[in-house]
Coordinates of N, CA, C and O in Angstrom, one line a residue:
Q58 N 28.5 166.6 89.6 CA 27.6 167.1 90.7 C 26.5 167.9 90.1 O 25.4 167.8 90.6
T59 N 26.7 168.6 89.0 CA 25.6 169.4 88.4 C 24.5 168.4 87.9 O 23.3 168.7 88.1
Y60 N 24.9 167.3 87.3 CA 23.9 166.4 86.8 C 23.1 165.7 88.0 O 21.9 165.5 87.9
D61 N 23.8 165.4 89.1 CA 23.2 164.9 90.2 C 22.2 165.8 90.8 O 21.0 165.4 91.2
N62 N 22.5 167.1 91.0 CA 21.6 168.1 91.5 C 20.4 168.2 90.6 O 19.3 168.4 91.0
W63 N 20.6 168.2 89.3 CA 19.5 168.3 88.3 C 18.6 167.1 88.4 O 17.4 167.2 88.3
A64 N 19.2 165.9 88.6 CA 18.4 164.7 88.6 C 17.5 164.7 89.8 O 16.4 164.2 89.8
K65 N 17.9 165.3 90.9 CA 17.1 165.4 92.1 C 15.8 166.2 91.8 O 14.7 165.8 92.3
E66 N 16.0 167.3 91.1 CA 14.8 168.1 90.8 C 13.9 167.5 89.8 O 12.7 167.7 89.8
L67 N 14.4 166.6 88.9 CA 13.6 166.1 87.9 C 13.3 164.6 88.1 O 13.1 163.8 87.2
K68 N 13.2 164.2 89.4 CA 13.1 162.8 89.7 C 11.8 162.2 89.1 O 11.8 161.1 88.6
Y69 N 10.7 162.9 89.1 CA 9.4 162.3 88.6 C 9.0 163.0 87.3 O 7.9 163.0 86.9
R70 N 9.9 163.6 86.6 CA 9.6 164.3 85.3 C 9.3 163.3 84.2 O 10.1 162.4 84.0
Y71 N 8.3 163.6 83.4 CA 8.0 162.8 82.2 C 8.1 163.7 81.0 O 7.5 164.7 81.0
I72 N 8.9 163.3 80.1 CA 9.1 164.1 78.8 C 8.3 163.3 77.8 O 8.7 162.2 77.4
P73 N 7.2 163.9 77.3 CA 6.4 163.2 76.3 C 7.1 162.9 75.0 O 8.0 163.6 74.6
G74 N 6.6 161.9 74.3 CA 7.2 161.6 73.0 C 8.3 160.6 73.2 O 8.8 160.3 74.3
I75 N 8.7 160.0 72.1 CA 9.8 159.0 72.1 C 11.1 159.7 71.5 O 11.1 160.2 70.4
T76 N 12.1 159.7 72.3 CA 13.3 160.4 71.9 C 14.1 159.4 71.0 O 14.4 158.3 71.5
P77 N 14.4 159.8 69.8 CA 15.2 158.9 68.9 C 16.6 158.7 69.4 O 17.2 159.6 70.0
K78 N 17.2 157.6 69.1 CA 18.6 157.4 69.4 C 19.4 158.1 68.4 O 19.6 157.7 67.2
A79 N 19.8 159.3 68.7 CA 20.6 160.2 67.8 C 21.4 161.1 68.7 O 21.2 161.3 69.9
E80 N 22.3 161.8 68.1 CA 23.1 162.7 68.8 C 22.3 164.0 69.0 O 21.4 164.3 68.3
G81 N 22.7 164.7 70.0 CA 22.0 166.0 70.4 C 21.3 165.9 71.7 O 21.3 164.8 72.3
G82 N 20.7 166.9 72.1 CA 20.1 167.0 73.4 C 20.9 167.6 74.5 O 20.4 168.0 75.5
E83 N 22.2 167.5 74.3 CA 23.1 168.0 75.4 C 22.9 169.5 75.5 O 23.0 170.1 76.6
D84 N 22.7 170.2 74.4 CA 22.5 171.7 74.5 C 21.2 172.0 75.3 O 21.2 173.0 76.0
I85 N 20.2 171.2 75.2 CA 19.0 171.4 75.9 C 19.3 171.3 77.4 O 18.9 172.1 78.2
L86 N 20.1 170.2 77.8 CA 20.4 170.1 79.2 C 21.3 171.3 79.7 O 21.0 171.8 80.8
L87 N 22.2 171.7 78.9 CA 23.1 172.8 79.3 C 22.3 174.1 79.5 O 22.5 174.9 80.4
D88 N 21.3 174.3 78.5 CA 20.5 175.5 78.6 C 19.6 175.4 79.9 O 19.4 176.4 80.6
E89 N 19.1 174.2 80.2 CA 18.3 174.1 81.4 C 19.1 174.3 82.7 O 18.6 174.9 83.6
F90 N 20.3 173.8 82.7 CA 21.2 174.0 83.8 C 21.4 175.5 84.0 O 21.3 176.0 85.2
E91 N 21.7 176.3 83.0 CA 21.8 177.7 83.1 C 20.6 178.4 83.6 O 20.6 179.3 84.4
S92 N 19.4 177.9 83.2 CA 18.1 178.6 83.6 C 17.8 178.4 85.1 O 17.2 179.2 85.7
I93 N 18.3 177.3 85.6 CA 18.1 177.0 87.1 C 19.3 177.4 87.9 O 19.3 177.1 89.1
G94 N 20.3 178.0 87.3 CA 21.4 178.4 88.1 C 22.5 177.4 88.3 O 23.4 177.6 89.2
L95 N 22.6 176.3 87.6 CA 23.6 175.3 87.8 C 24.7 175.5 86.7 O 24.3 175.7 85.6
G96 N 25.9 175.5 87.1 CA 27.0 175.6 86.1 C 27.6 174.3 85.8 O 27.5 173.3 86.6
C97 N 28.2 174.2 84.7 CA 28.9 172.9 84.3 C 30.2 173.3 83.6 O 30.2 173.9 82.6
D98 N 31.3 172.8 84.3 CA 32.6 173.1 83.7 C 33.0 171.8 83.0 O 33.2 170.7 83.7
A99 N 33.2 171.8 81.7 CA 33.5 170.6 80.9 C 34.8 170.0 81.3 O 35.1 168.8 81.1
R100 N 35.7 170.8 81.8 CA 37.1 170.3 82.1 C 37.1 169.5 83.4 O 37.9 168.6 83.5
T101 N 36.2 169.7 84.3 CA 36.2 169.0 85.6 C 35.0 168.1 85.8 O 34.9 167.4 86.8
Q102 N 34.0 168.2 84.9 CA 32.8 167.4 85.1 C 32.9 166.0 84.5 O 33.2 165.9 83.3
L103 N 32.7 165.0 85.3 CA 32.6 163.6 84.9 C 31.2 163.3 84.5 O 30.3 163.5 85.3
V104 N 31.0 162.8 83.3 CA 29.6 162.6 82.8 C 29.5 161.1 82.5 O 30.2 160.6 81.6
V105 N 28.5 160.4 83.1 CA 28.2 159.1 82.7 C 27.1 159.1 81.7 O 26.1 159.8 81.9
L106 N 27.3 158.4 80.6 CA 26.3 158.5 79.5 C 25.2 157.5 79.5 O 25.5 156.4 80.0
C107 N 24.1 157.8 79.0 CA 23.0 156.9 78.9 C 23.3 155.8 77.9 O 23.8 156.1 76.8
E108 N 23.1 154.5 78.3 CA 23.4 153.4 77.4 C 22.4 153.2 76.3 O 22.6 152.4 75.4
V109 N 21.3 153.9 76.3 CA 20.3 153.8 75.3 C 20.5 154.8 74.2 O 20.5 154.5 73.0
C110 N 20.6 156.1 74.6 CA 20.7 157.1 73.6 C 22.0 157.9 73.6 O 22.2 158.7 72.7
G111 N 22.8 157.8 74.6 CA 24.1 158.5 74.6 C 24.1 159.8 75.3 O 25.1 160.5 75.3
R112 N 23.0 160.3 75.8 CA 22.9 161.5 76.5 C 23.4 161.3 77.9 O 23.6 160.2 78.4
P113 N 23.6 162.4 78.7 CA 24.1 162.3 80.1 C 23.1 161.5 80.9 O 21.9 161.7 80.9
S114 N 23.6 160.5 81.6 CA 22.7 159.6 82.4 C 22.4 160.2 83.8 O 23.2 160.9 84.4
T115 N 21.2 159.9 84.3 CA 20.8 160.4 85.6 C 20.3 159.3 86.5 O 20.1 159.5 87.7
K116 N 20.1 158.1 86.0 CA 19.6 157.0 86.8 C 20.3 155.7 86.4 O 20.9 155.6 85.3
V117 N 20.2 154.7 87.2 CA 20.7 153.3 87.0 C 19.6 152.3 87.1 O 18.8 152.3 88.1
C118 N 19.4 151.5 86.1 CA 18.4 150.5 86.1 C 18.7 149.4 87.2 O 19.8 148.9 87.3
F119 N 17.7 149.1 88.0 CA 17.9 148.2 89.1 C 18.0 146.8 88.6 O 18.6 145.9 89.2
I120 N 17.4 146.5 87.5 CA 17.4 145.1 86.9 C 18.7 144.7 86.3 O 19.4 143.7 86.7
C121 N 19.2 145.6 85.4 CA 20.4 145.2 84.6 C 21.6 146.1 84.9 O 22.7 145.9 84.3
E122 N 21.4 147.1 85.7 CA 22.4 148.1 86.1 C 22.9 148.9 84.9 O 24.0 149.4 84.9
A123 N 22.0 149.1 83.9 CA 22.3 150.0 82.8 C 22.1 151.4 83.2 O 21.1 151.7 83.9
N124 N 22.9 152.3 82.7 CA 22.7 153.8 83.0 C 21.7 154.3 81.9 O 21.8 154.0 80.8
F125 N 20.8 155.1 82.4 CA 19.8 155.7 81.5 C 19.5 157.1 81.9 O 19.7 157.5 83.0
C126 N 18.9 157.9 81.0 CA 18.7 159.3 81.2 C 17.1 159.6 81.4 O 16.4 158.6 81.2
D127 N 16.8 160.8 81.7 CA 15.4 161.1 81.9 C 14.6 160.9 80.6 O 13.4 160.6 80.6
F128 N 15.3 161.1 79.4 CA 14.6 161.0 78.1 C 14.2 159.5 77.9 O 13.2 159.2 77.2
C129 N 15.0 158.6 78.4 CA 14.8 157.2 78.2 C 14.0 156.5 79.3 O 13.9 155.2 79.4
T130 N 13.5 157.2 80.2 CA 12.7 156.7 81.4 C 11.6 155.8 80.9 O 11.2 154.8 81.5
R131 N 10.9 156.2 79.8 CA 9.7 155.5 79.3 C 10.0 154.6 78.1 O 9.2 154.3 77.3
K132 N 11.3 154.3 77.9 CA 11.7 153.4 76.8 C 12.3 152.1 77.3 O 13.0 152.1 78.3
Q133 N 11.9 151.0 76.7 CA 12.4 149.7 77.1 C 13.8 149.6 76.6 O 14.2 150.2 75.6
H134 N 14.6 148.8 77.3 CA 16.0 148.5 76.9 C 16.4 147.1 77.3 O 15.6 146.4 78.0
W135 N 17.5 146.6 76.9 CA 18.0 145.3 77.4 C 19.5 145.4 77.5 O 20.2 146.3 77.0
K136 N 20.1 144.6 78.4 CA 21.5 144.5 78.6 C 21.9 143.1 79.1 O 21.3 142.6 80.0
G137 N 22.9 142.6 78.4 CA 23.5 141.3 78.8 C 22.4 140.2 78.8 O 21.6 140.0 77.8
R138 N 22.3 139.4 79.8 CA 21.4 138.3 79.9 C 20.0 138.7 80.2 O 19.1 137.9 80.2
F139 N 19.7 140.0 80.5 CA 18.4 140.5 80.8 C 17.7 141.0 79.5 O 18.2 141.8 78.8
G140 N 16.6 140.4 79.2 CA 15.8 140.7 78.0 C 15.2 142.1 78.1 O 15.5 142.9 79.0
L141 N 14.4 142.4 77.1 CA 13.8 143.7 77.0 C 12.9 143.9 78.2 O 12.0 143.1 78.5
H142 N 13.1 145.1 78.8 CA 12.3 145.4 80.0 C 12.3 147.0 80.2 O 13.0 147.7 79.6
W143 N 11.3 147.4 81.0 CA 11.2 148.8 81.3 C 12.3 149.2 82.4 O 12.6 148.3 83.3
P144 N 12.8 150.4 82.4 CA 13.8 150.8 83.4 C 13.1 150.8 84.8 O 12.0 151.2 85.0
M145 N 13.9 150.2 85.7 CA 13.4 150.2 87.1 C 14.5 150.9 88.0 O 15.6 150.6 87.8
V146 N 14.0 151.8 88.9 CA 14.9 152.5 89.8 C 14.6 152.0 91.2 O 13.5 152.0 91.6
N147 N 15.7 151.6 91.9 CA 15.5 151.1 93.3 C 15.5 152.3 94.2 O 16.5 152.9 94.4
T148 N 14.3 152.6 94.8 CA 14.2 153.7 95.7 C 13.7 153.1 97.0 O 12.8 152.2 97.0
P149 N 14.0 153.7 98.2 CA 13.6 153.2 99.4 C 12.1 153.6 99.8 O 11.7 153.3 100.9
T150 N 11.4 154.2 98.9 CA 10.1 154.8 99.1 C 9.1 153.7 99.6 O 8.5 153.8 100.6
M151 N 9.0 152.6 98.8 CA 8.1 151.6 99.2 C 8.5 150.9 100.5 O 7.6 150.6 101.3
R152 N 9.8 150.6 100.7 CA 10.2 150.0 101.9 C 9.9 150.9 103.1 O 9.4 150.4 104.1
N153 N 10.1 152.2 103.0 CA 9.7 153.1 104.0 C 8.2 153.1 104.3 O 7.8 153.2 105.5
Q154 N 7.4 153.1 103.3 CA 6.0 153.1 103.5 C 5.5 151.8 104.2 O 4.7 151.9 105.1
L155 N 6.0 150.7 103.8 CA 5.7 149.4 104.4 C 6.1 149.4 105.9 O 5.4 148.9 106.7
G156 N 7.3 149.9 106.1 CA 7.8 150.0 107.5 C 6.9 150.9 108.4 O 6.7 150.5 109.5
K157 N 6.5 152.0 107.8 CA 5.6 152.9 108.6 C 4.3 152.2 108.9 O 3.7 152.3 110.0
K158 N 3.7 151.5 107.9 CA 2.5 150.8 108.1 C 2.6 149.7 109.2 O 1.8 149.5 110.1
E159 N 3.7 148.9 109.1 CA 4.0 147.9 110.1 C 4.1 148.5 111.5 O 3.6 148.0 112.5
L160 N 4.8 149.6 111.6 CA 5.1 150.3 112.9 C 3.7 150.8 113.5 O 3.5 150.7 114.7
E161 N 2.9 151.4 112.6 CA 1.6 151.9 113.1 C 0.7 150.7 113.5 O 0.0 150.8 114.5
K162 N 0.7 149.6 112.8 CA -0.1 148.4 113.1 C 0.4 147.9 114.5 O -0.4 147.5 115.4
K163 N 1.7 147.8 114.7 CA 2.3 147.4 115.9 C 1.9 148.3 117.1 O 1.6 147.9 118.2
R164 N 1.9 149.6 116.9 CA 1.6 150.6 117.9 C 0.1 150.4 118.3 O -0.2 150.4 119.5
I165 N -0.8 150.2 117.4 CA -2.2 150.1 117.7 C -2.4 148.8 118.4 O -3.2 148.7 119.4
E166 N -1.7 147.7 118.0 CA -1.8 146.4 118.7 C -1.3 146.5 120.1 O -2.0 146.0 121.0
D167 N -0.2 147.2 120.3 CA 0.3 147.3 121.7 C -0.6 148.2 122.5 O -0.8 147.9 123.7
A168 N -1.2 149.2 122.0 CA -2.2 150.0 122.7 C -3.4 149.2 123.1 O -3.9 149.3 124.3
K169 N -3.9 148.4 122.2 CA -5.1 147.5 122.6 C -4.7 146.5 123.7 O -5.5 146.3 124.6
K170 N -3.5 145.9 123.6 CA -3.1 145.0 124.6 C -2.9 145.7 125.9 O -3.4 145.1 126.9
A171 N -2.3 146.8 126.0 CA -2.2 147.6 127.2 C -3.5 148.0 127.8 O -3.7 147.9 129.0
L172 N -4.5 148.3 126.9 CA -5.8 148.7 127.4 C -6.6 147.5 128.0 O -7.3 147.6 129.0
L173 N -6.4 146.3 127.4 CA -7.0 145.1 128.0 C -6.4 144.7 129.3 O -7.1 144.3 130.2
E174 N -5.1 144.9 129.4 CA -4.4 144.6 130.7 C -4.8 145.6 131.8 O -5.0 145.2 133.0
D175 N -4.9 146.9 131.4 CA -5.2 147.9 132.4 C -6.2 148.9 131.8 O -5.7 149.7 130.9
P176 N -7.5 148.9 132.1 CA -8.4 149.8 131.5 C -8.1 151.3 131.7 O -8.5 152.1 130.9
N177 N -7.4 151.6 132.7 CA -7.0 153.0 132.9 C -5.6 153.4 132.4 O -5.1 154.5 132.7
H178 N -5.1 152.5 131.5 CA -3.8 152.8 130.9 C -3.8 154.0 130.0 O -4.8 154.1 129.2
R179 N -2.9 154.9 130.1 CA -2.8 156.1 129.2 C -1.3 156.2 128.7 O -0.4 155.9 129.4
E180 N -1.2 156.6 127.4 CA 0.1 156.9 126.9 C 0.7 158.2 127.5 O -0.1 158.9 128.1
D181 N 1.9 158.4 127.3 CA 2.6 159.6 127.9 C 1.9 160.9 127.4 O 1.7 161.8 128.2
W182 N 1.7 160.9 126.1 CA 1.1 162.1 125.5 C -0.4 162.4 126.0 O -0.8 163.5 126.2
E183 N -1.1 161.3 126.3 CA -2.4 161.4 126.9 C -2.4 161.9 128.3 O -3.2 162.7 128.7
L184 N -1.5 161.4 129.1 CA -1.3 161.9 130.4 C -1.0 163.3 130.5 O -1.5 164.1 131.3
K185 N -0.1 163.7 129.6 CA 0.3 165.2 129.5 C -0.9 166.0 129.2 O -1.1 167.1 129.8
E186 N -1.7 165.6 128.2 CA -2.9 166.3 127.8 C -3.9 166.4 128.9 O -4.5 167.5 129.1
M187 N -4.1 165.3 129.6 CA -5.0 165.3 130.8 C -4.6 166.3 131.8 O -5.4 167.1 132.4
R188 N -3.3 166.3 132.1 CA -2.8 167.2 133.2 C -2.9 168.7 132.8 O -3.3 169.5 133.6
E189 N -2.6 169.0 131.5 CA -2.8 170.3 131.0 C -4.3 170.8 131.1 O -4.6 171.9 131.5
F190 N -5.2 169.9 130.7 CA -6.6 170.2 130.7 C -7.1 170.5 132.1 O -7.7 171.5 132.4
E191 N -6.7 169.6 133.0 CA -7.2 169.8 134.4 C -6.6 171.1 135.0 O -7.3 171.8 135.7
K192 N -5.3 171.3 134.7 CA -4.7 172.5 135.3 C -5.4 173.8 134.7 O -5.7 174.7 135.5
E193 N -5.6 173.8 133.4 CA -6.2 175.0 132.8 C -7.7 175.2 133.2 O -8.2 176.3 133.5
A194 N -8.4 174.0 133.3 CA -9.8 174.1 133.7 C -9.9 174.6 135.2 O -10.8 175.4 135.5
K195 N -9.1 174.1 136.1 CA -9.1 174.6 137.5 C -8.8 176.1 137.6 O -9.4 176.8 138.3
K196 N -7.7 176.5 136.8 CA -7.3 177.9 136.8 C -8.4 178.8 136.3 O -8.7 179.8 136.9
R197 N -9.1 178.4 135.2 CA -10.1 179.2 134.6 C -11.4 179.2 135.5 O -12.0 180.2 135.7
Q198 N -11.7 178.1 136.2 CA -12.9 178.0 137.1 C -12.7 178.9 138.3 O -13.7 179.4 138.8
S199 N -11.5 179.1 138.8 CA -11.3 179.9 139.9 C -11.4 181.4 139.6 O -11.6 182.2 140.5
Q200 N -11.4 181.8 138.4 CA -11.6 183.2 138.0 C -13.1 183.5 137.9 O -13.9 182.7 137.6
T201 N -13.4 184.8 138.1 CA -14.8 185.2 138.2 C -15.5 185.3 136.8 O -16.7 185.1 136.6
D202 N -14.7 185.6 135.8 CA -15.2 185.7 134.4 C -15.1 184.4 133.6 O -15.2 184.5 132.4
H203 N -15.0 183.3 134.2 CA -14.8 182.0 133.5 C -15.9 181.6 132.6 O -15.7 180.8 131.7
K204 N -17.1 182.2 132.7 CA -18.2 181.7 131.9 C -18.3 182.5 130.6 O -19.0 182.1 129.7
V205 N -17.6 183.6 130.5 CA -17.8 184.5 129.3 C -16.5 184.8 128.6 O -16.5 185.5 127.6
V206 N -15.4 184.2 129.0 CA -14.1 184.5 128.4 C -13.6 183.3 127.6 O -13.7 182.2 128.1
Y207 N -13.1 183.6 126.4 CA -12.6 182.6 125.5 C -11.1 182.2 126.0 O -10.3 183.1 126.1
D208 N -10.8 181.0 126.2 CA -9.5 180.6 126.6 C -8.9 179.7 125.5 O -9.4 178.7 125.2
I209 N -7.8 180.2 125.0 CA -7.1 179.5 123.9 C -6.6 178.1 124.3 O -6.5 177.2 123.5
K210 N -6.2 178.0 125.6 CA -5.7 176.7 126.0 C -6.7 175.6 126.2 O -6.5 174.5 126.1
L211 N -8.0 176.1 126.4 CA -9.1 175.1 126.5 C -9.9 175.0 125.2 O -10.7 174.1 125.1
A212 N -9.6 175.8 124.2 CA -10.3 175.9 123.0 C -10.2 174.6 122.2 O -11.2 174.2 121.5
K213 N -9.1 173.8 122.3 CA -9.0 172.6 121.5 C -9.8 171.5 122.0 O -9.9 170.4 121.4
F214 N -10.5 171.7 123.2 CA -11.3 170.6 123.8 C -12.8 170.8 123.5 O -13.6 170.0 123.9
Y215 N -13.2 171.8 122.7 CA -14.6 171.9 122.4 C -14.7 172.6 121.0 O -13.8 173.2 120.5
M216 N -15.9 172.4 120.5 CA -16.3 173.1 119.2 C -17.8 173.2 119.2 O -18.5 172.5 119.8
W217 N -18.3 174.1 118.4 CA -19.7 174.3 118.3 C -20.1 174.6 116.8 O -19.3 175.0 116.0
A218 N -21.3 174.3 116.5 CA -21.9 174.6 115.2 C -23.4 175.0 115.4 O -24.0 174.7 116.4
Q219 N -23.9 175.8 114.5 CA -25.2 176.4 114.7 C -26.0 176.3 113.4 O -25.5 176.5 112.3
T220 N -27.3 176.0 113.6 CA -28.3 176.0 112.5 C -29.3 177.1 112.9 O -29.1 177.8 113.9
S221 N -30.3 177.3 112.1 CA -31.3 178.3 112.4 C -32.1 178.0 113.7 O -32.7 178.8 114.3
S222 N -32.2 176.7 114.0 CA -33.0 176.3 115.2 C -32.1 175.8 116.4 O -32.6 175.8 117.5
Y223 N -30.9 175.3 116.1 CA -30.2 174.7 117.2 C -28.7 175.2 117.3 O -28.2 175.6 116.3
V224 N -28.2 175.0 118.4 CA -26.7 175.2 118.6 C -26.2 173.8 119.1 O -26.7 173.3 120.1
Y225 N -25.2 173.3 118.4 CA -24.6 172.0 118.7 C -23.2 172.3 119.4 O -22.4 173.0 118.8
I226 N -23.0 171.7 120.5 CA -21.7 171.8 121.2 C -21.1 170.5 121.4 O -21.8 169.6 122.0
S227 N -19.9 170.3 121.1 CA -19.2 169.1 121.3 C -18.0 169.3 122.2 O -17.2 170.2 121.9
I228 N -17.9 168.6 123.3 CA -16.9 168.8 124.3 C -16.1 167.5 124.5 O -16.7 166.4 124.6
Y229 N -14.8 167.6 124.5 CA -13.9 166.5 124.7 C -13.2 166.6 126.0 O -12.5 167.6 126.3
V230 N -13.5 165.7 126.9 CA -12.9 165.7 128.2 C -11.8 164.7 128.2 O -12.1 163.5 128.1
P231 N -10.5 165.0 128.2 CA -9.4 164.1 127.9 C -9.2 163.0 129.0 O -8.6 162.0 128.7
N232 N -9.7 163.3 130.2 CA -9.5 162.3 131.2 C -10.4 161.0 131.0 O -10.1 160.0 131.6
G233 N -11.5 161.2 130.2 CA -12.3 160.0 129.8 C -13.1 159.5 130.9 O -13.7 158.4 130.7
Y234 N -13.3 160.1 132.0 CA -14.1 159.6 133.1 C -15.5 159.8 132.8 O -16.0 160.9 132.7
E235 N -16.3 158.7 132.6 CA -17.7 158.8 132.3 C -18.6 159.2 133.5 O -19.7 159.7 133.3
N236 N -18.0 159.0 134.7 CA -18.9 159.3 135.9 C -18.9 160.8 136.2 O -19.6 161.2 137.1
K237 N -18.1 161.6 135.6 CA -18.0 163.0 135.8 C -19.2 163.6 135.0 O -19.4 163.3 133.9
K238 N -19.9 164.5 135.7 CA -21.0 165.2 135.0 C -20.6 166.5 134.5 O -19.8 167.2 135.1
L239 N -21.1 166.8 133.3 CA -20.7 168.1 132.7 C -22.0 168.9 132.6 O -23.0 168.5 132.1
S240 N -21.9 170.1 133.1 CA -23.1 171.0 133.1 C -22.9 172.1 132.1 O -21.8 172.7 132.0
F241 N -23.9 172.5 131.5 CA -23.9 173.6 130.5 C -25.1 174.5 130.8 O -26.2 174.1 130.8
D242 N -24.8 175.8 131.0 CA -25.9 176.7 131.3 C -26.0 177.8 130.1 O -25.2 178.7 130.1
P243 N -27.0 177.6 129.2 CA -27.1 178.5 128.1 C -27.6 179.9 128.4 O -27.5 180.8 127.7
S244 N -28.1 180.1 129.6 CA -28.7 181.4 130.0 C -27.6 182.4 130.2 O -27.9 183.6 130.3
E245 N -26.4 182.0 130.4 CA -25.3 182.9 130.6 C -24.9 183.7 129.4 O -24.2 184.7 129.4
F246 N -25.4 183.3 128.2 CA -24.9 183.9 127.0 C -25.8 185.0 126.5 O -26.8 185.2 126.2

């Protein structure tokens, strides 16, 4: 368990140089275990050894199923009918990334299809945002100080920038109705 916990922390670690096939190195591992607070009881700890150098193994090669350690991550090896090759570790990272890309592509495709079928189609989160905007805008408009008070709930719908000559204001109206007119009166400031 100690070696497994250590391997999680050192998953992408690169140790420069070429480690020779020789005895030793275990003391470095034990010292590092102690420095990060992991204990190792030699009487109860099962240790799988690296098939390249003989140190404690932390990974298994996906190609030939050989056990190898962090020291041998950048060393070629061979086993059985598999010739000389670099160690490969099977992680679900690439599969997850491809799955997310496919899911995102499908979501965009479905949204385009729904928009073509019904131009006023909105996703649930869009409808919720529209309702919140309209509720807060009506509430703020009914108050007498609505032109000079900053409202945190409406703040995400606008932003402004200023130069020495101009003030630029960008307003997002989430209902998307183009026929609604928006008026701005700078004399109030």
